[in-house]
XYZ file of C-alpha atoms in Angstrom:
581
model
C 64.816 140.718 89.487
C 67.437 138.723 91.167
C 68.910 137.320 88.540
C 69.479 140.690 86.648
C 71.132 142.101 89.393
C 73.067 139.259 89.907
C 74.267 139.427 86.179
C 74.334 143.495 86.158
C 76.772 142.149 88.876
C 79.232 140.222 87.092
C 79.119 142.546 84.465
C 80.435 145.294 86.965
C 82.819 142.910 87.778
C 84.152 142.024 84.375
C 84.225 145.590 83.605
C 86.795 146.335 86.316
C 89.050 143.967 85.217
C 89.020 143.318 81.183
C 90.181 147.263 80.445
C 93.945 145.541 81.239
C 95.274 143.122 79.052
C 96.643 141.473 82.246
C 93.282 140.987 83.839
C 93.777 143.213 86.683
C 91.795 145.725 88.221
C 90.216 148.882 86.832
C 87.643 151.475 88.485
C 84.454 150.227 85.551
C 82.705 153.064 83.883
C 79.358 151.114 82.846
C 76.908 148.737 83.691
C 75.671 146.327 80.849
C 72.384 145.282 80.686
C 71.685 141.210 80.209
C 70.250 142.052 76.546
C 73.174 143.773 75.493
C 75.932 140.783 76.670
C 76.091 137.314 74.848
C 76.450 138.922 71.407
C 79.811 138.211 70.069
C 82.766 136.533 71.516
C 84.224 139.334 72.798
C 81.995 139.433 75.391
C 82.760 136.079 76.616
C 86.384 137.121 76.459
C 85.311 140.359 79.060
C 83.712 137.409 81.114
C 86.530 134.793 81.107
C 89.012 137.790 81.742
C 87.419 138.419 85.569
C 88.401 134.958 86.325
C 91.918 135.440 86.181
C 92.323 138.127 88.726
C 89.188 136.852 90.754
C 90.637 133.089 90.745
C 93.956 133.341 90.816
C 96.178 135.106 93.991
C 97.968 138.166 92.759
C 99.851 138.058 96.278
C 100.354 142.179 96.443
C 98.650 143.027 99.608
C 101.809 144.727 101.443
C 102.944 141.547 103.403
C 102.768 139.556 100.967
C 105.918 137.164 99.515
C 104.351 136.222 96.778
C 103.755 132.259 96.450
C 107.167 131.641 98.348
C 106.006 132.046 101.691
C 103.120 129.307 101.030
C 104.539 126.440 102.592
C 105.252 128.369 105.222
C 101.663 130.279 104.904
C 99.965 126.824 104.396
C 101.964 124.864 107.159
C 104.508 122.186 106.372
C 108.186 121.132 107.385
C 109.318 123.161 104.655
C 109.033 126.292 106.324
C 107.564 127.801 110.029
C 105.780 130.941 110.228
C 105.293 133.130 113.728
C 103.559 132.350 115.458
C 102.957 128.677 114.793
C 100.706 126.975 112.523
C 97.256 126.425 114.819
C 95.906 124.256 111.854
C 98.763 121.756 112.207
C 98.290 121.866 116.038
C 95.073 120.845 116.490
C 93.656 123.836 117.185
C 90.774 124.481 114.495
C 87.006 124.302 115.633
C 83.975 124.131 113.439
C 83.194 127.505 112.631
C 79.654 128.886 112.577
C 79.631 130.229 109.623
C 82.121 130.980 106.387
C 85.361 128.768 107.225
C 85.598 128.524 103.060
C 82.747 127.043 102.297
C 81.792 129.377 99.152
C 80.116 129.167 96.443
C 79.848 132.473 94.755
C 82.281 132.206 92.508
C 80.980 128.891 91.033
C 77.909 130.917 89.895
C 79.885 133.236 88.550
C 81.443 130.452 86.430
C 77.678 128.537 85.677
C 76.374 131.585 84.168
C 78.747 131.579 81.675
C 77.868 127.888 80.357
C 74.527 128.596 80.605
C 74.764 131.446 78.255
C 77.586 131.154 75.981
C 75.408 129.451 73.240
C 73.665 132.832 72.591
C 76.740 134.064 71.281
C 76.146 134.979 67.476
C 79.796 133.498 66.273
C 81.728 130.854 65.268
C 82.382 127.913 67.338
C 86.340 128.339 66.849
C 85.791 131.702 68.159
C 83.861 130.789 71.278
C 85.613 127.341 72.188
C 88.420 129.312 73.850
C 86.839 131.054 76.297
C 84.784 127.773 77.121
C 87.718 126.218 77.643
C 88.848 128.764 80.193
C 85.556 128.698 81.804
C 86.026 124.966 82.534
C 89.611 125.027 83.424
C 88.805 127.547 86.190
C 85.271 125.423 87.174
C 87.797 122.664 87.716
C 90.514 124.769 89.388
C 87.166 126.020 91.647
C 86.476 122.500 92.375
C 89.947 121.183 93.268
C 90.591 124.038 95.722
C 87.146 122.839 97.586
C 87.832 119.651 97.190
C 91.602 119.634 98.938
C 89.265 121.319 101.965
C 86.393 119.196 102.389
C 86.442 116.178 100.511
C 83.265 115.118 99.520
C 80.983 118.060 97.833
C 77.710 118.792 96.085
C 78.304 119.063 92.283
C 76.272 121.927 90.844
C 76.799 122.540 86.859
C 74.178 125.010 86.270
C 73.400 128.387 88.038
C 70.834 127.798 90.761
C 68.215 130.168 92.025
C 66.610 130.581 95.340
C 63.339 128.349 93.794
C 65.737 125.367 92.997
C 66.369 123.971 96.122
C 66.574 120.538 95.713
C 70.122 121.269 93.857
C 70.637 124.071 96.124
C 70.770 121.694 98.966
C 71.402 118.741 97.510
C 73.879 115.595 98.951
C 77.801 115.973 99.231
C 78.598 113.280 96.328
C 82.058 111.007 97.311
C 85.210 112.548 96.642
C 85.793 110.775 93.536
C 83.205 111.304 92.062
C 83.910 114.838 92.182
C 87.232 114.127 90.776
C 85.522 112.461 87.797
C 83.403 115.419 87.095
C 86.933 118.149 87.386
C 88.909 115.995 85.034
C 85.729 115.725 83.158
C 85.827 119.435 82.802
C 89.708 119.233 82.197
C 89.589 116.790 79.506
C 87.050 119.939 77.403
C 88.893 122.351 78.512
C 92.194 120.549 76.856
C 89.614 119.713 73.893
C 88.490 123.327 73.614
C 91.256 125.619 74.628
C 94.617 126.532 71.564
C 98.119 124.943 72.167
C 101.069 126.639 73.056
C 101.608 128.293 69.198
C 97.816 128.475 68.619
C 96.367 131.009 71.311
C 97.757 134.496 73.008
C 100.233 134.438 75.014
C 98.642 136.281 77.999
C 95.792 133.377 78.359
C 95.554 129.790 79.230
C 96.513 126.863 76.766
C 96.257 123.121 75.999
C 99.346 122.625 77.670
C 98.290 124.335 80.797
C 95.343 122.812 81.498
C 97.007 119.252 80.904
C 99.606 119.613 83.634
C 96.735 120.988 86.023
C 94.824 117.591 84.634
C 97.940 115.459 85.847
C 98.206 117.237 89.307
C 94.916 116.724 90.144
C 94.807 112.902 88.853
C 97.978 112.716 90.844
C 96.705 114.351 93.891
C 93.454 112.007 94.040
C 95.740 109.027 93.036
C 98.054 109.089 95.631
C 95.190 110.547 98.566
C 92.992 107.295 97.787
C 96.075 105.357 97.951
C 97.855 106.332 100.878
C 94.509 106.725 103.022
C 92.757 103.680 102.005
C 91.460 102.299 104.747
C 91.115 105.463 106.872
C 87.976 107.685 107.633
C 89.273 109.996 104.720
C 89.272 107.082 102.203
C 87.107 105.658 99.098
C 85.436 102.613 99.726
C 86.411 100.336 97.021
C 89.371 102.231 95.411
C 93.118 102.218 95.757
C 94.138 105.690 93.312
C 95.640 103.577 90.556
C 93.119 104.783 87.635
C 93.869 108.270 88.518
C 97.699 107.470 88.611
C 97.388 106.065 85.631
C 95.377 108.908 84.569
C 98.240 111.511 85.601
C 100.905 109.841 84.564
C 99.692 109.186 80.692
C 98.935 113.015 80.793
C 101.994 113.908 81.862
C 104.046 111.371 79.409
C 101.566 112.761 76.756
C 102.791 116.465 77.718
C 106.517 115.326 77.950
C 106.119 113.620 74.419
C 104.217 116.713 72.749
C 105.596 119.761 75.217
C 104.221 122.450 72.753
C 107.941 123.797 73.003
C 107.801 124.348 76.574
C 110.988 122.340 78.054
C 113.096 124.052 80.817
C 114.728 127.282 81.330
C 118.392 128.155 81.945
C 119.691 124.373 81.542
C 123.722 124.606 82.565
C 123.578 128.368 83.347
C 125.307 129.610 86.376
C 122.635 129.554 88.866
C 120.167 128.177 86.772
C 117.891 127.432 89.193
C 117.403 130.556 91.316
C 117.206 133.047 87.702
C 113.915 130.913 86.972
C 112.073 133.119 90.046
C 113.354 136.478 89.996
C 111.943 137.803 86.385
C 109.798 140.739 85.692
C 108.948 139.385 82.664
C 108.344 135.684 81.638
C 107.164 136.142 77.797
C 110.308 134.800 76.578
C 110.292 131.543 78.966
C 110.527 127.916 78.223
C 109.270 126.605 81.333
C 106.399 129.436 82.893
C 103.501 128.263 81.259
C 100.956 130.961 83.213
C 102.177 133.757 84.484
C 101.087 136.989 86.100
C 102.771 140.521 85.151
C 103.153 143.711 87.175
C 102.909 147.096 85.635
C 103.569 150.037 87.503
C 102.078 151.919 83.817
C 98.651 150.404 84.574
C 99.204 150.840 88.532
C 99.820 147.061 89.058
C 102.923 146.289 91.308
C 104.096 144.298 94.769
C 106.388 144.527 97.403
C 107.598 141.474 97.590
C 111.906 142.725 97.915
C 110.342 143.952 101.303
C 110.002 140.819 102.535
C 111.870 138.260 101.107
C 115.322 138.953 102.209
C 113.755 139.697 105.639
C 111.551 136.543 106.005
C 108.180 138.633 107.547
C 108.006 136.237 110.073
C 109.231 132.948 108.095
C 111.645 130.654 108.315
C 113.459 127.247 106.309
C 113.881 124.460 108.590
C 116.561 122.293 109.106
C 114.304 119.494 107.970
C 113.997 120.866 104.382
C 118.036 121.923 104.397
C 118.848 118.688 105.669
C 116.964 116.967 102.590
C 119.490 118.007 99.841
C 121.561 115.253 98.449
C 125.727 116.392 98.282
C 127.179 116.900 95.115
C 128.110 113.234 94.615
C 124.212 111.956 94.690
C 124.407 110.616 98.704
C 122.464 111.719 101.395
C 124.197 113.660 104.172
C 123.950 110.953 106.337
C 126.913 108.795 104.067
C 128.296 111.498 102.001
C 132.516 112.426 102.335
C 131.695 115.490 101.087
C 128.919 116.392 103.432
C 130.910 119.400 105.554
C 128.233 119.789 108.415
C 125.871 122.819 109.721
C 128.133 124.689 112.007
C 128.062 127.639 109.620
C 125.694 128.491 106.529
C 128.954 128.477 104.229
C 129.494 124.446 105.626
C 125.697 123.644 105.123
C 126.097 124.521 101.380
C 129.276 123.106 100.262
C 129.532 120.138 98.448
C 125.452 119.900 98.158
C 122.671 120.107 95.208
C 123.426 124.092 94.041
C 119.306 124.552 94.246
C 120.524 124.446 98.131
C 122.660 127.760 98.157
C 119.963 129.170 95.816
C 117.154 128.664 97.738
C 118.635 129.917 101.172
C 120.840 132.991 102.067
C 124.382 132.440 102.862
C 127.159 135.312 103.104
C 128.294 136.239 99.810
C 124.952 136.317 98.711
C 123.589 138.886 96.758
C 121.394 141.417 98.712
C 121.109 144.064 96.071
C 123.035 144.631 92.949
C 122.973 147.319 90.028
C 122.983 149.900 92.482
C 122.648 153.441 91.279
C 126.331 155.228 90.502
C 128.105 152.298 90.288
C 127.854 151.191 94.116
C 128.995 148.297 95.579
C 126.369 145.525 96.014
C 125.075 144.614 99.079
C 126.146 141.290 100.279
C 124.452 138.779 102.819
C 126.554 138.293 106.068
C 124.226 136.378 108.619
C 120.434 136.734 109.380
C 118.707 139.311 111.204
C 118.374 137.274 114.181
C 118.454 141.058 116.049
C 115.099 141.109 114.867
C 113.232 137.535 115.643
C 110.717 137.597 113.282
C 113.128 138.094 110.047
C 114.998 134.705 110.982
C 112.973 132.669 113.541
C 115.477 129.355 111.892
C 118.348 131.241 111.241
C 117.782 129.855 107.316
C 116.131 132.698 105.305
C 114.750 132.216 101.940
C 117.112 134.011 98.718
C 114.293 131.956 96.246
C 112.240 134.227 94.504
C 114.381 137.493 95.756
C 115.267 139.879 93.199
C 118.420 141.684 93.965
C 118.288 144.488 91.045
C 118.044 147.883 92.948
C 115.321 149.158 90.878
C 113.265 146.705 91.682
C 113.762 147.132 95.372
C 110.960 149.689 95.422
C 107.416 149.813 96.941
C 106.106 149.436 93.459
C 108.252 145.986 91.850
C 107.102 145.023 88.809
C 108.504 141.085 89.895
C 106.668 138.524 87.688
C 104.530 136.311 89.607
C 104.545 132.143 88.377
C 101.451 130.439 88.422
C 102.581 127.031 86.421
C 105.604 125.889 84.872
C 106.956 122.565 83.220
C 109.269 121.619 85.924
C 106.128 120.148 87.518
C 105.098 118.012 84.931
C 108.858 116.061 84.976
C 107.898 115.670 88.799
C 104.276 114.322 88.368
C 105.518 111.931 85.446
C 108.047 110.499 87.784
C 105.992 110.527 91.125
C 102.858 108.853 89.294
C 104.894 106.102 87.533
C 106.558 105.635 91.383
C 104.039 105.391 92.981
C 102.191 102.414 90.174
C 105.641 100.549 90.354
C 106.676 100.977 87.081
C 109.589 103.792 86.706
C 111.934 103.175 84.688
C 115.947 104.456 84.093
C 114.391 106.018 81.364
C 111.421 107.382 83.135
C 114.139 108.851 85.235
C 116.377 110.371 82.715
C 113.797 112.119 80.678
C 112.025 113.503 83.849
C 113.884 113.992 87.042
C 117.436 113.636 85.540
C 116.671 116.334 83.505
C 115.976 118.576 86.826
C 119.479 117.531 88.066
C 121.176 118.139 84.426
C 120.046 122.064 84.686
C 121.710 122.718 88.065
C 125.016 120.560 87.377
C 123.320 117.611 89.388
C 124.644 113.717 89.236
C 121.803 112.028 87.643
C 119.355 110.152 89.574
C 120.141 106.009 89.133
C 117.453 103.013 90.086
C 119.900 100.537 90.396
C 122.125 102.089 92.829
C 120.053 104.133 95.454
C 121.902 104.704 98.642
C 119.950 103.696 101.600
C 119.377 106.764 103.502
C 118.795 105.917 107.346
C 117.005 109.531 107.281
C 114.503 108.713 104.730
C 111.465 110.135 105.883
C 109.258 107.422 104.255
C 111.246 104.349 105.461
C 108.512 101.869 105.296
C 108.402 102.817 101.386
C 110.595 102.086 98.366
C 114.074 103.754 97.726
C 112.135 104.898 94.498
C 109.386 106.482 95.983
C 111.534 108.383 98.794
C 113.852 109.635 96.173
C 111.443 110.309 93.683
C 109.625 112.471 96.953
C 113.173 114.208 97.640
C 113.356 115.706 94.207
C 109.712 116.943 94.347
C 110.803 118.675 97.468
C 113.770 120.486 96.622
C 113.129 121.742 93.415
C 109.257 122.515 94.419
C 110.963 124.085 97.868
C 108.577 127.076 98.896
C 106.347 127.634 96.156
C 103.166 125.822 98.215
C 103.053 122.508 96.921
C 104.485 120.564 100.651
C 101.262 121.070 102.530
C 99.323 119.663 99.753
C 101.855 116.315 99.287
C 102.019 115.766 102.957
C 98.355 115.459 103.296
C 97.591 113.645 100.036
C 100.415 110.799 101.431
C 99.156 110.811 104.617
C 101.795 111.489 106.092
C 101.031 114.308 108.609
C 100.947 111.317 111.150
C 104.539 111.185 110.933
C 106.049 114.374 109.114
C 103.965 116.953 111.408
C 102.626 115.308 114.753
C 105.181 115.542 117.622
C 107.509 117.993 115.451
C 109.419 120.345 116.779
C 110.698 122.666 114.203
C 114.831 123.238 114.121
C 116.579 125.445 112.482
C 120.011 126.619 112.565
C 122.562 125.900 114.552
C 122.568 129.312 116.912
C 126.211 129.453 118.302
C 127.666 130.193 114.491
C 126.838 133.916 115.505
C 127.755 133.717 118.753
C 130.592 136.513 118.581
C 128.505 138.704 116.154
C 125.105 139.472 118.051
C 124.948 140.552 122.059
C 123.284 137.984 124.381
C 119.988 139.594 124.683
C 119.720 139.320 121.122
C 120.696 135.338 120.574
C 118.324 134.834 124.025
C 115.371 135.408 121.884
C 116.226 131.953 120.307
C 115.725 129.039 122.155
C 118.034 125.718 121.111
C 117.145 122.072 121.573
C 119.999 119.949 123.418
C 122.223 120.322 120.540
C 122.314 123.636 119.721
C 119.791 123.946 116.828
C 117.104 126.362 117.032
C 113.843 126.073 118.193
C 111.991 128.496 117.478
C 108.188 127.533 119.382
C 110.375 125.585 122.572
C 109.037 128.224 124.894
C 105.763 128.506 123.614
C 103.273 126.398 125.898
C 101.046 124.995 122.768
C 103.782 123.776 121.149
C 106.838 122.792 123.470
C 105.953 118.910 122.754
C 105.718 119.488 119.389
C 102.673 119.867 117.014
C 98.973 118.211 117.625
C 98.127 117.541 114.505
C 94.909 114.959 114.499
C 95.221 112.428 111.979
C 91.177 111.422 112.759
C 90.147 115.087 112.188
C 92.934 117.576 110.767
C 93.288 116.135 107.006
C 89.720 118.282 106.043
C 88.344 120.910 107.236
C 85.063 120.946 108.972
C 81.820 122.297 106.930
C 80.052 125.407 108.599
C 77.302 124.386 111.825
C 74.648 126.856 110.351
C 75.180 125.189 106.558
C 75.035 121.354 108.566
C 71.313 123.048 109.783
C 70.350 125.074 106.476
C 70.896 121.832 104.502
C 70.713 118.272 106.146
C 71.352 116.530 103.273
C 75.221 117.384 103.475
C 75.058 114.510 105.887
C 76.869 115.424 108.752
C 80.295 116.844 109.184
C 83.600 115.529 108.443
C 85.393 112.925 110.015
C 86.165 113.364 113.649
C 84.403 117.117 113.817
């Protein structure tokens, strides 16, 4: 009886969302009986179709920013959000329950393989939607895995009466990484290339650059915390940097005509994150669209421009290379931070397309012909908008009609920018990049956005590196990954795999601007609000009593999250929490 109103469940579920050829949500107007599903492979289409608004973040509650408030959302020294990160501080507990550890949806996606074979159809009809079905059992999996580490690895749906699986041991972390590129490696079997399958649905190509992000995650974790409580006995990363960068280079070699968008266009970089529509890109490879037709839409122009609460921070502005290829720290060109116009000039152009300076574009395409609406400082009057002073223009659409409560802004989920940046970082990190590892990857980054190319043999030294006890190669090859991955979520997730919270995150004190630019164009009450360190740059958490030192990040404890206390009592065999909870 359980079971059939678990499936009359899903079914409810798959109803609400496969009416939409975007996936997205529907009132249902029927229940399906078990009997009636697994004929044909439509129904595992209906199925596969709930996992893509289910599984992946539609970001359209009302505060949302879509993904480019994650590193801020996520906590990094990209961005700061108000108030303060508490997980970067120290300050998480074991909870009693919940805190993540969920399982429902993996059920959801069991139930599928364990009934797909009753389909009455061909195997090249029903291979697809396997595909998918693994892709997202291995997206499932990595999400978990960034969280706790070590997990049980169920394949199969469990019942109540199976509870030696059902509480079964938490299996190693790499192990676990064996089984999701396992899954990967069918799902890139399974699933059509690029020019094979629909264009509204995972392909080949998708599923290969998740494959290298997760072989590079695991690669460079296993590396970089060898040694540590958070470690693999035995293992150092390299097969699974190996393993992300041949399926990168494989990717790069055989793109399936993805490549990248808007190479020498005048900003190049910023028109890759404000589309409503994507169908026609190079570069997305999975993408989410809004239609205000079917009721789907977000609010993101809300937000953007006004920062809801988030900030850049001098640390990420800093990090962008001048025009001529040198850090700030030797460059003639570098012009200084006393005013957002200096900050940008003479620097990587992703630099005045990622943050707000004045002349930027606020709104344009204004009904009657009026004049746009240009960016003159931030709206420090307001705290929350500009905490840093350095507000994000990346993924802001200035188009008037899309400045509604119902924007119709395209939402990314993957694109082929990444894959240049895993090639490069994997093949960095294993020792053996090469000029023309470089010019086919990262150079070609640069090359869009009018960039000097990237050169082995004559690295600058940079006294600000932040990795200084690495090579020149690997803290360049890090830089670029930074700036052009700026604010779309990926920082938290690269500081931790590096292990590098110890020195990117504990004792920081997050800057921002320098204040006194603005000095003659706010009252005093107003630039009061922002505290400065001893040279003038903002500090946003100074006065705040948890974080006046800096953050408390514990490098014994912080780099998982703790399991549950009642699931540590309902199970045993997980073996205890994890390291320092």
């Amino acid at each position: 009886m359980k079971a059939r109103y678990f499936f009359s469940l899903i079914i409810y579920c798959i109803l609400a969302v496969s009416c939409q050829k975007n996936f997205l949500d529907q009132t249902p107007q029927v229940i399906i009986s078990e009997h009636e599903f697994w004929k044909t492979s439509n129904d595992l289409k209906l199925y596969a179709n709930n996992y893509y608004n289910t599984m992946l973040p539609s970001y359209a509650g009302y505060f949302e920013v879509g993904y480019y408030g994650l590193d801020a959302d996520l906590g990094s020294d990209n961005m700061i959000k108000s108030p303060y990160n508490t997980e970067l501080n120290g300050e998480a507990v074991v909870p009693a329950s919940g805190g993540g550890w969920d399982w429902t949806t993996l059920r959801t996606l069991n139930y599928f393989m364990a009934n797909y074979g009753k389909v009455n159809d061909t195997w090249d009809n029903v291979k697809p939607y396997v595909g998918e079905t693994l892709f997202f059992r291995a997206y499932f999996y990595f999400n978990m895995l960034k969280r706790f580490g070590g997990l049980p690895w169920i394949n199969e749906p469990l019942s109540s009466q199976d509870s030696l699986k059902l509480y079964g041991a938490r299996l190693p972390r790499n192990i676990i990484v064996d089984s999701i590129l396992h899954d990967l490696d069918q799902a890139i079997a399974y699933l059509p290339a690029r020019a094979e399958g629909p264009a509204a649905r995972l392909n080949r190509e998708t599923a290969m650059l998740f494959q290298s992000r997760v072989a590079l995650y695991e690669g460079t974790w296993e590396k970089y915390h060898a040694g540590t409580p958070f470690g693999v006995t035995g293992q150092n990363g390299t097969v699974y940097l190996q393993k992300a960068a041949t399926v990168a280079g494989e990717l790069l070699n055989n793109s399936g005509g993805y490549s990248l968008d808007n190479v020498g266009v005048p900003n190049a970089y910023r028109e890759i994150f404000n589309q409503s529509d994507y169908g026609n890109s190079k570069e997305v490879m999975l993408w989410r669209k809004f239609d205000n037709a079917q009721g789907l839409s977000n609010r993101w122009y809300l937000f953007v421009p006004l920062g809801l609460d988030r900030g850049i921070t001098k640390s990420l502005v800093d990090d962008y290379l001048c025009t001529d290829g040198q850090p700030i720290s030797s460059s003639s060109r570098y012009k200084g931070d006393d005013s957002l116009l200096h900050v940008v000039a003479n620097r990587d152009p992703r630099l005045s397309q990622t943050i707000f300076v004045p002349g930027s574009i606020i709104t344009s395409n204004r009904p009657g012909n009026a004049q746009n609406i240009i960016f003159q400082q931030p709206d420090l009057a307001n705290s929350a908008n500009a905490p840093t002073g350095y507000e994000l223009l990346k993924g802001h659409m200035t188009t008037a009609s899309q400045q509604v409560e119902n924007s119709t802004q395209a939402l990314i989920y993957f694109r082929f920018g990444e894959v240049l940046l895993n090639y490069a970082e994997a093949l960095a990190e294993l020792g053996t990049l090469s000029q023309a590892d470089v010019d086919k990857s990262i150079n070609k980054l640069r090359e869009r956005v009018g960039m000097v190319p990237l050169q082995l043999g004559s690295i600058t030294p940079d006294p600000n590196w932040l990795f200084p006890g690495l090579s020149p190669v690997i803290n360049e090859v890090r830089r670029e990954r930074r700036v052009e991955l700026a604010c779309e979520g990926f920082r938290h997730d690269d500081i931790f795999r590096w292990a590098a919270a110890g020195s990117q995150i504990l004792n920081w004190k997050p800057k921002g601007a320098k204040l006194k630019q603005w000095a003659t164009l706010f009252p005093a009450e107003v630039l009061n609000k922002y505290p400065v360190d001893d040279q003038g740059y903002i500090e946003f958490f100074k006065n705040i009593p948890a974080m006046s030192a800096g953050y408390k990040f514990k490098v014994n404890r912080d780099y998982l999250s703790p399991l549950p206390a009642d699931q540590l009592v309902l199970n045993p065999a997980l073996g205890g929490n994890n390291p320092g909870w």
